[in-house]
PDB file of C-alpha atoms and ligand atoms in Angstrom:
ATOM      1  CA  MET A 196      -7.756  27.468 -19.158  1.00  0.00           C
ATOM      2  CA  TYR A 197      -5.123  27.706 -22.003  1.00  0.00           C
ATOM      3  CA  ARG A 198      -3.313  30.909 -22.899  1.00  0.00           C
ATOM      4  CA  ILE A 199      -1.433  31.977 -25.998  1.00  0.00           C
ATOM      5  CA  ALA A 200       1.261  34.573 -25.645  1.00  0.00           C
ATOM      6  CA  PRO A 201       2.345  35.503 -29.326  1.00  0.00           C
ATOM      7  CA  SER A 202       6.155  36.317 -28.915  1.00  0.00           C
ATOM      8  CA  LEU A 203       7.121  39.740 -30.250  1.00  0.00           C
ATOM      9  CA  LEU A 204      10.509  38.539 -31.470  1.00  0.00           C
ATOM     10  CA  SER A 205       9.047  37.708 -34.434  1.00  0.00           C
ATOM     11  CA  ALA A 206       7.023  40.644 -35.242  1.00  0.00           C
ATOM     12  CA  ASP A 207       7.348  43.575 -37.231  1.00  0.00           C
ATOM     13  CA  PHE A 208       9.346  45.931 -35.045  1.00  0.00           C
ATOM     14  CA  ALA A 209       8.658  49.123 -37.223  1.00  0.00           C
ATOM     15  CA  ARG A 210       5.032  48.598 -36.282  1.00  0.00           C
ATOM     16  CA  LEU A 211       5.032  47.078 -32.780  1.00  0.00           C
ATOM     17  CA  GLY A 212       1.973  49.080 -31.554  1.00  0.00           C
ATOM     18  CA  GLU A 213       0.006  47.696 -34.536  1.00  0.00           C
ATOM     19  CA  GLU A 214       1.401  44.059 -34.100  1.00  0.00           C
ATOM     20  CA  VAL A 215       0.105  43.957 -30.243  1.00  0.00           C
ATOM     21  CA  ARG A 216      -3.310  45.171 -31.222  1.00  0.00           C
ATOM     22  CA  ASP A 217      -3.594  42.856 -33.998  1.00  0.00           C
ATOM     23  CA  VAL A 218      -2.485  39.584 -32.255  1.00  0.00           C
ATOM     24  CA  ILE A 219      -4.931  40.539 -29.238  1.00  0.00           C
ATOM     25  CA  ASP A 220      -7.844  41.493 -31.442  1.00  0.00           C
ATOM     26  CA  ALA A 221      -7.244  37.966 -33.284  1.00  0.00           C
ATOM     27  CA  GLY A 222      -7.601  36.313 -29.560  1.00  0.00           C
ATOM     28  CA  ALA A 223      -4.154  36.343 -28.202  1.00  0.00           C
ATOM     29  CA  ASP A 224      -4.047  36.259 -24.284  1.00  0.00           C
ATOM     30  CA  TRP A 225      -0.378  37.585 -23.439  1.00  0.00           C
ATOM     31  CA  ILE A 226       1.954  39.406 -25.222  1.00  0.00           C
ATOM     32  CA  HIS A 227       5.543  37.691 -24.744  1.00  0.00           C
ATOM     33  CA  PHE A 228       8.303  40.167 -24.279  1.00  0.00           C
ATOM     34  CA  ASP A 229      12.009  38.620 -25.124  1.00  0.00           C
ATOM     35  CA  VAL A 230      14.534  40.725 -23.519  1.00  0.00           C
ATOM     36  CA  MET A 231      18.039  39.733 -24.521  1.00  0.00           C
ATOM     37  CA  ASP A 232      21.492  41.222 -23.355  1.00  0.00           C
ATOM     38  CA  ASN A 233      24.141  39.790 -25.870  1.00  0.00           C
ATOM     39  CA  HIS A 234      25.625  38.354 -22.395  1.00  0.00           C
ATOM     40  CA  TYR A 235      23.570  35.650 -20.990  1.00  0.00           C
ATOM     41  CA  VAL A 236      22.580  34.766 -24.501  1.00  0.00           C
ATOM     42  CA  PRO A 237      24.065  35.794 -27.982  1.00  0.00           C
ATOM     43  CA  ASN A 238      21.413  38.061 -29.084  1.00  0.00           C
ATOM     44  CA  LEU A 239      20.486  41.769 -28.462  1.00  0.00           C
ATOM     45  CA  THR A 240      16.709  42.605 -28.388  1.00  0.00           C
ATOM     46  CA  ILE A 241      14.482  45.048 -26.671  1.00  0.00           C
ATOM     47  CA  GLY A 242      14.260  46.736 -22.912  1.00  0.00           C
ATOM     48  CA  PRO A 243      11.851  48.835 -20.694  1.00  0.00           C
ATOM     49  CA  LEU A 244      11.683  51.530 -23.054  1.00  0.00           C
ATOM     50  CA  VAL A 245       9.969  49.335 -25.740  1.00  0.00           C
ATOM     51  CA  CYS A 246       7.807  47.880 -23.005  1.00  0.00           C
ATOM     52  CA  GLU A 247       6.520  51.227 -22.268  1.00  0.00           C
ATOM     53  CA  ALA A 248       5.943  52.109 -25.655  1.00  0.00           C
ATOM     54  CA  ILE A 249       3.648  48.957 -26.007  1.00  0.00           C
ATOM     55  CA  ARG A 250       1.767  49.213 -22.902  1.00  0.00           C
ATOM     56  CA  PRO A 251      -0.700  51.859 -24.221  1.00  0.00           C
ATOM     57  CA  HIS A 252      -1.859  49.443 -27.157  1.00  0.00           C
ATOM     58  CA  THR A 253      -3.160  46.748 -24.958  1.00  0.00           C
ATOM     59  CA  SER A 254      -4.630  45.908 -21.563  1.00  0.00           C
ATOM     60  CA  ALA A 255      -3.742  42.047 -21.898  1.00  0.00           C
ATOM     61  CA  PRO A 256      -0.748  40.751 -19.729  1.00  0.00           C
ATOM     62  CA  ILE A 257       2.687  41.749 -20.830  1.00  0.00           C
ATOM     63  CA  ASP A 258       5.025  38.482 -20.217  1.00  0.00           C
ATOM     64  CA  VAL A 259       8.396  39.629 -19.973  1.00  0.00           C
ATOM     65  CA  HIS A 260      10.765  36.813 -20.769  1.00  0.00           C
ATOM     66  CA  LEU A 261      14.329  38.176 -19.116  1.00  0.00           C
ATOM     67  CA  MET A 262      17.477  36.207 -20.663  1.00  0.00           C
ATOM     68  CA  VAL A 263      19.732  38.741 -18.948  1.00  0.00           C
ATOM     69  CA  LYS A 264      22.546  38.881 -16.599  1.00  0.00           C
ATOM     70  CA  PRO A 265      22.559  40.262 -13.663  1.00  0.00           C
ATOM     71  CA  VAL A 266      18.696  40.183 -13.446  1.00  0.00           C
ATOM     72  CA  ASP A 267      17.676  42.273 -10.227  1.00  0.00           C
ATOM     73  CA  ARG A 268      18.881  45.981 -11.408  1.00  0.00           C
ATOM     74  CA  ILE A 269      16.450  45.767 -14.445  1.00  0.00           C
ATOM     75  CA  VAL A 270      13.463  44.356 -12.663  1.00  0.00           C
ATOM     76  CA  PRO A 271      12.135  47.599 -11.280  1.00  0.00           C
ATOM     77  CA  ASP A 272      12.339  49.094 -14.790  1.00  0.00           C
ATOM     78  CA  PHE A 273      10.318  46.622 -16.379  1.00  0.00           C
ATOM     79  CA  ALA A 274       7.442  46.895 -13.444  1.00  0.00           C
ATOM     80  CA  THR A 275       7.513  50.741 -14.283  1.00  0.00           C
ATOM     81  CA  ALA A 276       6.821  50.546 -17.762  1.00  0.00           C
ATOM     82  CA  GLY A 277       4.134  48.146 -17.204  1.00  0.00           C
ATOM     83  CA  ALA A 278       4.944  44.397 -17.174  1.00  0.00           C
ATOM     84  CA  ASN A 279       2.643  42.211 -15.533  1.00  0.00           C
ATOM     85  CA  VAL A 280       4.645  38.807 -15.487  1.00  0.00           C
ATOM     86  CA  ILE A 281       8.553  38.783 -15.184  1.00  0.00           C
ATOM     87  CA  THR A 282      10.339  35.595 -15.436  1.00  0.00           C
ATOM     88  CA  PHE A 283      14.108  34.899 -15.717  1.00  0.00           C
ATOM     89  CA  HIS A 284      16.808  32.173 -15.725  1.00  0.00           C
ATOM     90  CA  PRO A 285      17.969  31.051 -12.411  1.00  0.00           C
ATOM     91  CA  GLU A 286      21.466  30.641 -13.599  1.00  0.00           C
ATOM     92  CA  ALA A 287      21.518  34.121 -14.190  1.00  0.00           C
ATOM     93  CA  SER A 288      20.833  35.268 -10.762  1.00  0.00           C
ATOM     94  CA  GLU A 289      22.883  35.336  -7.789  1.00  0.00           C
ATOM     95  CA  HIS A 290      19.889  35.205  -5.322  1.00  0.00           C
ATOM     96  CA  VAL A 291      17.145  33.417  -6.627  1.00  0.00           C
ATOM     97  CA  ASP A 292      14.687  33.585  -3.842  1.00  0.00           C
ATOM     98  CA  ARG A 293      15.616  37.453  -3.600  1.00  0.00           C
ATOM     99  CA  THR A 294      14.801  38.054  -6.899  1.00  0.00           C
ATOM    100  CA  LEU A 295      11.435  36.524  -7.165  1.00  0.00           C
ATOM    101  CA  GLY A 296      10.748  38.441  -4.069  1.00  0.00           C
ATOM    102  CA  LEU A 297      12.013  41.839  -5.962  1.00  0.00           C
ATOM    103  CA  ILE A 298       9.632  40.815  -8.891  1.00  0.00           C
ATOM    104  CA  ARG A 299       6.526  40.353  -6.295  1.00  0.00           C
ATOM    105  CA  ASP A 300       7.462  43.313  -4.462  1.00  0.00           C
ATOM    106  CA  ALA A 301       7.365  45.379  -7.582  1.00  0.00           C
ATOM    107  CA  GLY A 302       3.907  44.472  -8.159  1.00  0.00           C
ATOM    108  CA  CYS A 303       4.237  41.740 -10.832  1.00  0.00           C
ATOM    109  CA  GLN A 304       3.855  37.983 -10.903  1.00  0.00           C
ATOM    110  CA  ALA A 305       7.342  36.180 -10.846  1.00  0.00           C
ATOM    111  CA  GLY A 306       8.471  32.944 -12.670  1.00  0.00           C
ATOM    112  CA  LEU A 307      11.540  30.687 -13.233  1.00  0.00           C
ATOM    113  CA  VAL A 308      12.602  29.985 -16.805  1.00  0.00           C
ATOM    114  CA  PHE A 309      14.473  26.584 -17.270  1.00  0.00           C
ATOM    115  CA  ASN A 310      16.654  25.772 -20.156  1.00  0.00           C
ATOM    116  CA  PRO A 311      16.537  22.445 -21.700  1.00  0.00           C
ATOM    117  CA  ALA A 312      19.339  21.100 -19.669  1.00  0.00           C
ATOM    118  CA  THR A 313      18.442  22.976 -16.460  1.00  0.00           C
ATOM    119  CA  PRO A 314      16.903  20.578 -13.624  1.00  0.00           C
ATOM    120  CA  LEU A 315      13.282  21.266 -12.449  1.00  0.00           C
ATOM    121  CA  ASP A 316      15.234  20.962  -8.502  1.00  0.00           C
ATOM    122  CA  TRP A 317      15.498  24.704  -8.953  1.00  0.00           C
ATOM    123  CA  MET A 318      11.882  25.321  -8.098  1.00  0.00           C
ATOM    124  CA  ASP A 319      11.617  22.990  -5.146  1.00  0.00           C
ATOM    125  CA  HIS A 320      12.381  25.596  -2.210  1.00  0.00           C
ATOM    126  CA  VAL A 321      10.530  28.904  -3.775  1.00  0.00           C
ATOM    127  CA  MET A 322       7.132  27.239  -4.719  1.00  0.00           C
ATOM    128  CA  ASP A 323       5.465  29.743  -2.568  1.00  0.00           C
ATOM    129  CA  LYS A 324       7.089  32.921  -4.852  1.00  0.00           C
ATOM    130  CA  LEU A 325       6.261  31.423  -7.907  1.00  0.00           C
ATOM    131  CA  ASP A 326       3.301  32.276  -9.991  1.00  0.00           C
ATOM    132  CA  VAL A 327       4.646  30.853 -13.268  1.00  0.00           C
ATOM    133  CA  VAL A 328       7.190  27.995 -14.711  1.00  0.00           C
ATOM    134  CA  LEU A 329       8.370  28.308 -18.036  1.00  0.00           C
ATOM    135  CA  LEU A 330      10.117  25.681 -19.938  1.00  0.00           C
ATOM    136  CA  MET A 331      12.447  26.401 -22.867  1.00  0.00           C
ATOM    137  CA  SER A 332      11.743  23.503 -25.521  1.00  0.00           C
ATOM    138  CA  VAL A 333      14.764  25.491 -27.488  1.00  0.00           C
ATOM    139  CA  ASN A 334      18.087  27.295 -26.278  1.00  0.00           C
ATOM    140  CA  PRO A 335      17.305  30.613 -25.619  1.00  0.00           C
ATOM    141  CA  GLY A 336      18.520  33.537 -28.138  1.00  0.00           C
ATOM    142  CA  PHE A 337      16.817  33.241 -31.383  1.00  0.00           C
ATOM    143  CA  GLY A 338      13.034  32.723 -32.563  1.00  0.00           C
ATOM    144  CA  GLY A 339      12.323  30.119 -35.139  1.00  0.00           C
ATOM    145  CA  GLN A 340      13.961  26.929 -33.775  1.00  0.00           C
ATOM    146  CA  LYS A 341      13.074  23.290 -33.684  1.00  0.00           C
ATOM    147  CA  PHE A 342      11.143  22.332 -30.597  1.00  0.00           C
ATOM    148  CA  ILE A 343      13.343  19.733 -28.495  1.00  0.00           C
ATOM    149  CA  PRO A 344      11.309  16.514 -28.015  1.00  0.00           C
ATOM    150  CA  GLU A 345      12.660  16.013 -24.348  1.00  0.00           C
ATOM    151  CA  THR A 346      10.968  18.875 -23.392  1.00  0.00           C
ATOM    152  CA  LEU A 347       7.720  16.346 -23.414  1.00  0.00           C
ATOM    153  CA  ASN A 348       9.170  14.128 -20.684  1.00  0.00           C
ATOM    154  CA  LYS A 349      10.203  17.449 -18.814  1.00  0.00           C
ATOM    155  CA  LEU A 350       6.884  19.065 -19.214  1.00  0.00           C
ATOM    156  CA  ARG A 351       5.242  15.836 -17.498  1.00  0.00           C
ATOM    157  CA  ALA A 352       7.638  15.992 -14.479  1.00  0.00           C
ATOM    158  CA  ALA A 353       6.695  19.606 -14.290  1.00  0.00           C
ATOM    159  CA  ARG A 354       3.326  19.092 -14.267  1.00  0.00           C
ATOM    160  CA  ALA A 355       3.442  16.585 -11.602  1.00  0.00           C
ATOM    161  CA  ARG A 356       5.212  18.685  -9.282  1.00  0.00           C
ATOM    162  CA  LEU A 357       3.005  21.712  -9.755  1.00  0.00           C
ATOM    163  CA  ASP A 358      -0.104  19.514  -9.221  1.00  0.00           C
ATOM    164  CA  ALA A 359       1.145  18.181  -6.506  1.00  0.00           C
ATOM    165  CA  TYR A 360       1.793  21.604  -5.204  1.00  0.00           C
ATOM    166  CA  GLU A 361      -1.542  22.796  -5.828  1.00  0.00           C
ATOM    167  CA  ALA A 362      -3.048  19.635  -3.953  1.00  0.00           C
ATOM    168  CA  ARG A 363      -1.458  20.796  -1.061  1.00  0.00           C
ATOM    169  CA  SER A 364      -1.274  24.577  -1.142  1.00  0.00           C
ATOM    170  CA  GLY A 365      -4.329  25.385  -3.042  1.00  0.00           C
ATOM    171  CA  ARG A 366      -2.454  27.628  -5.350  1.00  0.00           C
ATOM    172  CA  ARG A 367      -2.107  27.004  -9.133  1.00  0.00           C
ATOM    173  CA  ILE A 368       1.356  27.965 -10.703  1.00  0.00           C
ATOM    174  CA  LEU A 369       1.108  28.644 -14.427  1.00  0.00           C
ATOM    175  CA  LEU A 370       3.213  26.023 -16.790  1.00  0.00           C
ATOM    176  CA  GLU A 371       4.495  27.770 -19.562  1.00  0.00           C
ATOM    177  CA  ILE A 372       6.377  26.605 -23.093  1.00  0.00           C
ATOM    178  CA  ASP A 373       8.783  28.657 -24.931  1.00  0.00           C
ATOM    179  CA  GLY A 374      10.040  27.422 -28.437  1.00  0.00           C
ATOM    180  CA  GLY A 375       9.133  25.923 -31.381  1.00  0.00           C
ATOM    181  CA  VAL A 376       5.315  25.891 -30.681  1.00  0.00           C
ATOM    182  CA  LYS A 377       3.266  25.490 -33.839  1.00  0.00           C
ATOM    183  CA  THR A 378      -0.076  24.098 -35.149  1.00  0.00           C
ATOM    184  CA  ASP A 379       1.133  20.377 -35.430  1.00  0.00           C
ATOM    185  CA  ASN A 380       2.655  20.003 -32.110  1.00  0.00           C
ATOM    186  CA  ILE A 381       0.649  22.353 -29.689  1.00  0.00           C
ATOM    187  CA  ALA A 382      -1.825  19.580 -28.689  1.00  0.00           C
ATOM    188  CA  GLU A 383       0.880  17.088 -27.846  1.00  0.00           C
ATOM    189  CA  ILE A 384       2.455  19.886 -25.695  1.00  0.00           C
ATOM    190  CA  ALA A 385      -0.842  20.597 -23.873  1.00  0.00           C
ATOM    191  CA  ARG A 386      -1.374  16.940 -23.198  1.00  0.00           C
ATOM    192  CA  ALA A 387       1.995  16.902 -21.776  1.00  0.00           C
ATOM    193  CA  GLY A 388       1.006  19.447 -19.219  1.00  0.00           C
ATOM    194  CA  ALA A 389       1.543  22.981 -20.768  1.00  0.00           C
ATOM    195  CA  ASP A 390      -1.390  25.674 -19.945  1.00  0.00           C
ATOM    196  CA  THR A 391       0.447  28.975 -21.733  1.00  0.00           C
ATOM    197  CA  PHE A 392       1.926  28.656 -24.980  1.00  0.00           C
ATOM    198  CA  VAL A 393       4.344  31.172 -26.447  1.00  0.00           C
ATOM    199  CA  ALA A 394       4.750  30.929 -30.116  1.00  0.00           C
ATOM    200  CA  GLY A 395       6.686  33.524 -32.210  1.00  0.00           C
ATOM    201  CA  SER A 396       7.654  32.449 -35.533  1.00  0.00           C
ATOM    202  CA  ALA A 397       4.182  30.248 -35.647  1.00  0.00           C
ATOM    203  CA  VAL A 398       2.096  33.727 -35.211  1.00  0.00           C
ATOM    204  CA  PHE A 399       4.060  36.225 -36.522  1.00  0.00           C
ATOM    205  CA  GLY A 400       5.535  34.486 -39.858  1.00  0.00           C
ATOM    206  CA  ALA A 401       2.016  33.458 -40.894  1.00  0.00           C
ATOM    207  CA  ALA A 402       1.238  37.143 -41.848  1.00  0.00           C
ATOM    208  CA  LYS A 403       1.054  39.508 -44.920  1.00  0.00           C
ATOM    209  CA  ALA A 404       1.040  43.172 -43.406  1.00  0.00           C
ATOM    210  CA  SER A 405      -1.595  44.359 -45.694  1.00  0.00           C
ATOM    211  CA  ASP A 406      -4.302  41.973 -44.359  1.00  0.00           C
ATOM    212  CA  PRO A 407      -5.743  43.498 -41.007  1.00  0.00           C
ATOM    213  CA  HIS A 408      -7.208  40.235 -40.033  1.00  0.00           C
ATOM    214  CA  ARG A 409      -3.805  38.215 -40.904  1.00  0.00           C
ATOM    215  CA  TYR A 410      -3.422  36.841 -37.344  1.00  0.00           C
ATOM    216  CA  ASP A 411      -7.186  35.318 -37.358  1.00  0.00           C
ATOM    217  CA  THR A 412      -6.391  32.266 -39.202  1.00  0.00           C
ATOM    218  CA  ILE A 413      -3.104  31.253 -37.072  1.00  0.00           C
ATOM    219  CA  LEU A 414      -4.711  32.083 -33.709  1.00  0.00           C
ATOM    220  CA  GLY A 415      -7.751  30.233 -34.775  1.00  0.00           C
ATOM    221  CA  ALA A 416      -6.014  27.248 -36.053  1.00  0.00           C
ATOM    222  CA  LEU A 417      -3.839  27.093 -32.489  1.00  0.00           C
ATOM    223  CA  ARG A 418      -7.151  27.495 -30.339  1.00  0.00           C
ATOM    224  CA  ALA A 419      -8.643  24.475 -32.441  1.00  0.00           C
ATOM    225  CA  GLU A 420      -6.070  22.270 -31.676  1.00  0.00           C
ATOM    226  CA  LEU A 421      -6.326  23.021 -28.017  1.00  0.00           C
ATOM    227  CA  ALA A 422     -10.140  22.886 -28.038  1.00  0.00           C
ATOM    228  CA  ALA A 423      -9.661  19.339 -29.541  1.00  0.00           C
ATOM    229  CA  VAL A 424      -7.522  18.344 -26.462  1.00  0.00           C
ATOM    230  CA  LYS A 425     -10.020  19.150 -23.829  1.00  0.00           C
ATOM    231  CA  ALA A 426     -12.726  17.355 -25.822  1.00  0.00           C
TER     232      ALA A 426
HETATM  233  C1  DX5 B  45      13.854  32.305 -27.515  1.00  0.00           C
HETATM  234  C2  DX5 B  45      12.378  32.905 -27.102  1.00  0.00           C
HETATM  235  C3  DX5 B  45      11.110  32.649 -27.925  1.00  0.00           C
HETATM  236  C4  DX5 B  45      10.969  32.873 -29.004  1.00  0.00           C
HETATM  237  C5  DX5 B  45      10.120  32.085 -29.349  1.00  0.00           C
HETATM  238  O1  DX5 B  45      14.685  32.616 -27.097  1.00  0.00           O
HETATM  239  O2  DX5 B  45      12.524  33.100 -25.515  1.00  0.00           O
HETATM  240  O3  DX5 B  45      10.097  33.605 -26.978  1.00  0.00           O
HETATM  241  O4  DX5 B  45      10.660  34.006 -29.429  1.00  0.00           O
HETATM  242  O5  DX5 B  45      10.020  31.846 -31.035  1.00  0.00           O
HETATM  243  P1  DX5 B  45       9.422  30.608 -31.634  1.00  0.00           P
HETATM  244  O6  DX5 B  45       7.998  30.317 -31.361  1.00  0.00           O
HETATM  245  O7  DX5 B  45       9.712  30.610 -33.158  1.00  0.00           O
HETATM  246  O8  DX5 B  45      10.367  29.209 -31.174  1.00  0.00           O
HETATM  247 ZN1   ZN B  46      10.517  33.851 -24.637  1.00  0.00          ZN
END
């Protein structure tokens, strides 16, 4: 019922394949893959070549978070590189409905990402083309930032919209959260309605490269917090 998606942004980029295998072995569900272009956001990261390079290291879904503008040109490249989920920021696309269609036509699940100040209304007329709604709980561009508390209210509002949609359509859209997720706040974030949790610095910051089981403890702790929510 809950998915944990470690963000590679905080991983060791010199050993990405091993990092991917190790977090999945430790119980992670998805690999979160942050794509930044130094244009839409003030940082520059990784692209389709790196996605393709990590693809053989896991069968877990690769969750590509596009922080790029424009969006459409790069979508097929990530689909070919093995992405399973592709999300983008609506402000970065001239034609949001078209971009969602492009992602789905390429065989991937599609999602919209909402910056802290971006209203949820962007989803209203494209619900049928959404598989994931991702709320940013920090301003995009960097790992290791502090969770913005107002996001809890926004999560509750998004949860209500997605539940209402599920009640009338029978289709469930995932609600993902990204930014500042730690063991000490993941439970309240889940209670506010998130079901999919990106965690970068919390997961990869907790590691000593020499320990082959270095991610078991942190993933176990995040899981234990989530298990307490369900109980
Ligand atoms: C920020 C990225 C996040 C980032 C999260 O723009 O979208 O995925 O890696 O990092 P933490 O968990 O450290 O806030
Ligand atoms: Zn992200």
